[in-house]
Amino acid sequence: MNPDPNEARTAPRHEAGDLPAIEERELPPGRHQFHKERLMSQIHDDRRTLAEERAAHPARARNPFLRKAILLPAVTALAGALVVGALVLTPGGTAGSGDDRATGPALTTRIGAVDAKGAPRLLDRISLAAAEADTPKPAAAGQYVYIESRSAGTHVRTDSGVSRLVSVPLHTRQIWRSSDGSDGWLIEPGTTEPEGITLAGPDEQGNDPKPHLGAPSHDYLATLPTDPDALLRKIYKETEGQGNGPDQQAFTTIGDLLVESWPSPRLTAALYRAAAKIPGVVTVDSATDAVGRQGVAVARLDETSGARTEWIFDRKTLTFLGERSVQVEGDSGEGGLIKPGTVVSTHAILVRAFVDDMKVTP
């Protein structure tokens, strides 16, 4: 039986109020085609790039929350958790069974005001705060990195030739990864079966996936340079030809490392300082994450899609809360249904911790 994220846990949590209930549905036809592709090399990239590609190429519109995966039965039993280090930001939510998720109205928001010159100063403050954060104790042998987040979003859905704008309801995403990246587990309503899916095994070509910037393991993060200039050069070099231009892809890559991995304080600070050197990075006066936490944002506009990716930080502590993508220029999606002010995707980080086994929570 999977752990219920609503049950009491050993790690203290700050209650942020009730979150909306999620209605469960059966997996619709066609859903499983997304489970045939390899997840590990794309687990970070599709968080934003699929949404942006959808805006640039309407004919290939996809739900950004349909992550590529290999669907296998659950085989790991629950074990007791020993939390060696943990970062807990807000309470988790409920994990439900797989469903089509896309039934509600489109998510919209006020488009925040931009300061084109404010990013270097804010990112300098954020990097100093990150560098001073407590360093978690190293993972013990055999432990897993556990990351829990909440996500929602909006996309174009076409049924019987009729397109409409629908939302992916707020839901909990839980992922476990071994330190070397060779093993892992994912539970996410609408993407996996209720028991989740394994992240272990070879790719479609039969090769063992190697950690890289787009799909890093915890051990791989420890090999990255902490000099901002060297780090940014590596990012530009290894992402050449990807995304909607080198600057946008560099910003995307850094954001993905922040959202679903656990960099050390030194590496986190270096990532922020590297981001400050990317052309087009701005600040946004106000942004709200997926669970309603308000803050200030560091952002960059993808000029191809018209969507702006915003990294959201607590206004006082400068702690990274999550990210969202907001349509700010022009209409996108099939039929131009995605209008300015539409929240294409939003993600809030809740918990990062080391645990003793997969499907164990702190």
XYZ file of C-alpha atoms in Angstrom:
362
model
C 0.000 0.000 0.000
C 1.343 3.414 -0.883
C 1.838 6.004 1.866
C -0.968 8.543 2.173
C 0.541 12.033 1.843
C -2.237 13.325 4.135
C -1.065 11.230 7.079
C 1.227 12.660 9.756
C 4.951 12.507 8.967
C 8.071 12.844 11.016
C 9.183 16.034 9.265
C 7.440 19.179 10.574
C 5.206 20.957 8.081
C 3.760 24.443 7.869
C 0.032 24.216 7.113
C -0.922 26.413 4.166
C -4.683 25.805 4.127
C -6.958 23.345 2.367
C -6.293 22.498 -1.255
C -9.021 21.648 -3.768
C -10.185 18.075 -4.079
C -9.397 16.201 -7.278
C -12.011 14.131 -9.064
C -10.723 10.739 -10.213
C -11.355 9.285 -13.689
C -10.270 6.337 -15.777
C -7.278 6.629 -18.107
C -8.601 7.761 -21.515
C -7.696 6.045 -24.791
C -4.303 7.091 -26.079
C -2.841 7.929 -22.678
C -0.545 4.911 -22.624
C 1.294 5.951 -25.771
C 3.097 8.506 -23.635
C 4.333 5.754 -21.333
C 6.241 4.048 -24.131
C 9.045 6.556 -24.296
C 12.014 6.878 -22.038
C 11.536 9.119 -19.007
C 15.000 9.553 -17.598
C 16.514 11.691 -20.330
C 13.368 13.823 -20.611
C 12.149 14.080 -17.005
C 13.327 17.681 -16.768
C 12.952 18.872 -20.361
C 9.226 18.283 -20.736
C 8.273 20.383 -17.707
C 8.364 23.519 -19.824
C 9.655 22.752 -23.296
C 6.681 20.634 -24.335
C 4.374 23.475 -23.387
C 6.534 25.938 -25.318
C 6.797 23.687 -28.356
C 3.039 23.312 -28.266
C 2.694 27.076 -28.499
C 5.184 27.310 -31.379
C 3.821 24.276 -33.230
C 0.068 23.965 -32.589
C -0.284 20.808 -34.670
C 1.882 18.971 -32.143
C 0.008 20.229 -29.071
C 0.511 18.018 -26.027
C -0.390 18.147 -22.382
C 2.871 19.227 -20.634
C 2.124 16.949 -17.689
C 2.155 13.748 -19.755
C 5.725 12.813 -18.977
C 7.425 10.135 -21.030
C 7.766 6.920 -19.072
C 8.078 3.157 -19.186
C 5.048 1.651 -17.448
C 5.963 -1.355 -15.300
C 4.235 -2.958 -12.293
C 5.189 -1.896 -8.789
C 7.609 -4.339 -7.164
C 9.074 -2.509 -4.165
C 7.467 -2.888 -0.727
C 7.367 -0.114 1.828
C 10.240 0.188 4.284
C 10.866 2.384 7.281
C 12.245 5.815 6.501
C 15.265 7.388 8.124
C 15.467 11.059 7.229
C 19.093 12.147 7.078
C 18.441 15.567 5.559
C 15.236 17.232 4.473
C 13.878 20.497 3.147
C 10.164 20.833 3.889
C 8.404 23.921 2.533
C 4.655 23.196 2.731
C 2.330 20.249 3.357
C 1.850 17.690 0.630
C -1.480 16.764 -0.911
C -3.278 13.638 -1.932
C -2.055 11.213 -4.538
C -4.814 9.788 -6.696
C -5.207 7.235 -9.439
C -4.424 7.992 -13.047
C -7.049 9.981 -14.976
C -7.262 12.439 -17.814
C -6.982 15.352 -15.374
C -8.044 17.944 -17.932
C -11.607 19.042 -17.212
C -11.557 22.340 -15.339
C -11.488 25.888 -16.630
C -8.242 27.457 -17.829
C -5.872 28.763 -15.173
C -5.270 32.507 -15.432
C -3.268 35.082 -13.509
C -2.361 38.739 -13.466
C 0.716 39.336 -15.589
C 3.359 40.775 -13.276
C 5.305 43.924 -14.062
C 8.866 43.434 -15.317
C 12.089 45.167 -14.281
C 14.519 44.571 -17.133
C 17.516 45.642 -15.032
C 16.644 44.072 -11.700
C 17.790 40.482 -12.246
C 21.534 40.788 -11.471
C 20.928 42.458 -8.110
C 18.116 40.113 -7.058
C 19.969 36.992 -8.194
C 23.044 38.157 -6.266
C 20.930 38.366 -3.095
C 19.323 35.002 -3.848
C 22.701 33.356 -4.443
C 24.048 34.691 -1.122
C 20.997 33.313 0.697
C 21.389 29.952 -1.054
C 25.093 29.724 -0.184
C 24.301 30.297 3.494
C 21.668 27.561 3.630
C 22.349 24.545 5.812
C 24.039 21.754 3.887
C 22.102 18.482 4.258
C 24.023 15.503 5.540
C 25.230 13.274 2.682
C 22.949 10.427 1.722
C 23.805 7.130 3.369
C 24.572 4.137 1.173
C 21.428 2.872 -0.519
C 19.313 5.931 0.232
C 17.134 7.769 -2.266
C 16.519 11.426 -3.014
C 12.810 12.117 -2.506
C 11.174 15.187 -4.041
C 7.523 16.053 -3.619
C 5.834 18.825 -5.558
C 2.388 20.016 -6.613
C 1.557 20.894 -10.181
C -1.232 22.202 -12.377
C -1.532 23.717 -15.837
C -3.517 24.509 -18.943
C -3.494 23.126 -22.467
C -5.639 22.766 -25.577
C -7.709 19.590 -25.747
C -9.375 18.379 -28.939
C -12.319 15.973 -28.878
C -14.179 14.969 -32.060
C -12.538 17.805 -33.943
C -13.539 20.446 -31.399
C -10.722 22.192 -29.494
C -11.132 23.840 -26.116
C -8.918 25.117 -23.341
C -8.803 22.908 -20.248
C -6.760 22.721 -17.072
C -4.780 19.965 -15.396
C -6.023 20.053 -11.776
C -3.640 20.615 -8.907
C -2.069 17.284 -8.000
C 0.875 15.814 -6.130
C 3.986 14.486 -7.881
C 6.324 12.199 -5.906
C 9.637 10.998 -7.257
C 12.403 8.867 -5.739
C 15.858 8.509 -7.294
C 18.939 6.597 -6.232
C 22.048 8.735 -5.847
C 23.615 7.290 -8.998
C 20.385 7.644 -10.986
C 20.154 3.935 -11.862
C 16.955 3.316 -9.900
C 13.867 5.296 -9.098
C 10.099 5.504 -8.798
C 7.441 8.027 -9.874
C 3.873 8.514 -8.634
C 1.826 11.206 -10.365
C -1.931 11.211 -11.004
C -2.715 11.441 -14.689
C 0.755 10.249 -15.674
C 1.171 6.958 -13.804
C -1.051 4.203 -12.482
C -1.928 4.620 -8.769
C 0.999 2.464 -7.648
C 3.442 4.427 -9.818
C 6.103 3.386 -12.304
C 9.727 2.376 -12.121
C 12.386 4.716 -13.486
C 14.974 1.940 -13.682
C 16.048 -0.037 -16.702
C 17.534 0.562 -20.155
C 16.287 3.070 -22.690
C 14.492 2.160 -25.909
C 17.823 1.346 -27.556
C 18.713 -1.046 -24.738
C 21.388 1.238 -23.285
C 21.771 2.180 -19.648
C 20.907 5.897 -19.353
C 23.852 8.090 -18.388
C 23.239 11.098 -16.132
C 23.555 14.463 -17.865
C 22.370 18.047 -17.479
C 18.899 17.185 -18.753
C 18.543 14.164 -16.458
C 21.071 14.496 -13.622
C 21.613 12.085 -10.776
C 22.499 13.351 -7.318
C 26.041 12.056 -7.800
C 26.271 13.835 -11.164
C 25.365 17.168 -9.548
C 28.454 16.828 -7.339
C 30.651 16.826 -10.465
C 29.377 20.133 -11.850
C 31.609 23.207 -11.525
C 30.618 25.786 -8.914
C 32.322 28.635 -10.735
C 29.413 30.476 -12.443
C 31.324 31.195 -15.664
C 32.553 27.615 -16.054
C 29.092 26.287 -15.203
C 27.380 28.504 -17.764
C 29.896 27.544 -20.460
C 29.156 23.886 -19.799
C 25.405 24.491 -19.977
C 25.644 26.349 -23.296
C 27.958 23.714 -24.761
C 25.932 20.671 -23.727
C 22.554 22.134 -24.732
C 23.658 23.484 -28.107
C 20.906 23.113 -30.699
C 18.199 22.411 -28.120
C 15.094 24.458 -27.350
C 14.164 27.856 -28.709
C 17.629 29.392 -28.857
C 20.747 29.030 -26.686
C 19.836 31.677 -24.087
C 16.315 30.347 -23.534
C 17.588 26.781 -23.313
C 20.267 27.757 -20.782
C 17.603 29.400 -18.611
C 15.371 26.344 -19.008
C 18.176 23.958 -18.051
C 19.013 25.872 -14.874
C 15.348 26.035 -13.930
C 14.949 22.300 -14.393
C 17.921 21.642 -12.114
C 16.275 23.823 -9.461
C 12.844 22.187 -9.718
C 13.471 18.460 -9.616
C 16.923 17.815 -8.243
C 18.645 18.739 -4.990
C 21.830 20.717 -5.728
C 24.190 21.553 -2.888
C 24.089 25.125 -1.512
C 27.326 25.949 -3.381
C 26.002 24.618 -6.690
C 22.638 26.307 -6.172
C 24.359 29.647 -5.605
C 26.447 29.094 -8.751
C 23.323 28.337 -10.781
C 21.772 31.644 -9.724
C 24.932 33.586 -10.527
C 25.133 31.849 -13.903
C 21.497 32.734 -14.628
C 22.279 36.402 -13.973
C 24.668 36.301 -16.954
C 22.038 35.065 -19.451
C 20.712 37.824 -21.737
C 17.031 38.640 -21.352
C 16.646 37.569 -17.710
C 14.388 39.965 -15.781
C 12.558 40.256 -12.464
C 8.783 40.183 -12.003
C 7.235 42.140 -9.151
C 4.771 39.454 -8.055
C 4.129 35.771 -8.768
C 2.195 33.002 -7.007
C 3.163 29.335 -7.015
C 0.905 26.296 -7.400
C -0.105 26.177 -3.716
C -0.757 29.887 -3.352
C 2.541 31.121 -1.932
C 3.253 34.624 -3.171
C 6.704 35.914 -3.942
C 8.963 37.710 -6.372
C 10.175 36.093 -9.580
C 13.209 35.855 -11.834
C 12.000 35.241 -15.366
C 12.748 35.039 -19.061
C 10.414 35.396 -22.037
C 10.552 32.764 -24.765
C 10.109 34.973 -27.799
C 9.119 31.989 -29.938
C 6.129 30.913 -27.848
C 5.301 34.157 -26.023
C 5.394 32.279 -22.700
C 7.425 33.619 -19.772
C 9.058 31.175 -17.362
C 9.108 32.525 -13.809
C 11.190 31.187 -10.913
C 9.332 32.135 -7.740
C 11.124 33.046 -4.496
C 9.880 33.902 -1.028
C 10.007 37.666 -0.787
C 11.642 37.666 2.678
C 13.815 34.548 2.870
C 14.526 34.312 -0.890
C 13.898 30.553 -0.686
C 13.069 28.957 -4.041
C 9.371 28.032 -3.996
C 8.732 26.781 -7.510
C 8.192 27.945 -11.058
C 5.432 28.677 -13.515
C 5.048 29.432 -17.222
C 2.648 32.239 -18.139
C 1.556 33.294 -21.616
C 2.376 36.997 -21.804
C 2.658 37.854 -25.515
C 0.303 36.879 -28.325
C -2.064 33.920 -28.586
C -0.730 30.381 -28.835
C -1.947 26.815 -28.948
C -4.322 25.356 -31.507
C -6.689 28.043 -32.711
C -4.879 30.652 -30.617
C -6.849 29.517 -27.555
C -4.044 30.220 -25.083
C -4.355 33.936 -24.366
C -2.093 36.285 -22.388
C -2.540 35.685 -18.690
C -2.991 31.926 -19.099
C -0.893 29.802 -16.724
C 0.506 27.108 -19.003
C 2.159 25.226 -16.131
C 2.865 25.806 -12.450
C 4.910 23.770 -9.952
C 5.486 24.177 -6.222
C 8.309 22.386 -4.396
C 7.124 20.892 -1.095
C 9.726 18.453 0.213
C 13.288 17.364 -0.560
C 14.722 14.624 1.615
C 16.855 11.494 1.767
C 14.843 8.346 2.548
C 15.697 4.688 2.974
C 13.686 3.218 0.117
C 11.373 3.963 -2.775
C 7.736 4.801 -1.957
C 8.836 5.918 1.523
C 8.157 9.504 2.604
C 9.789 11.517 5.404
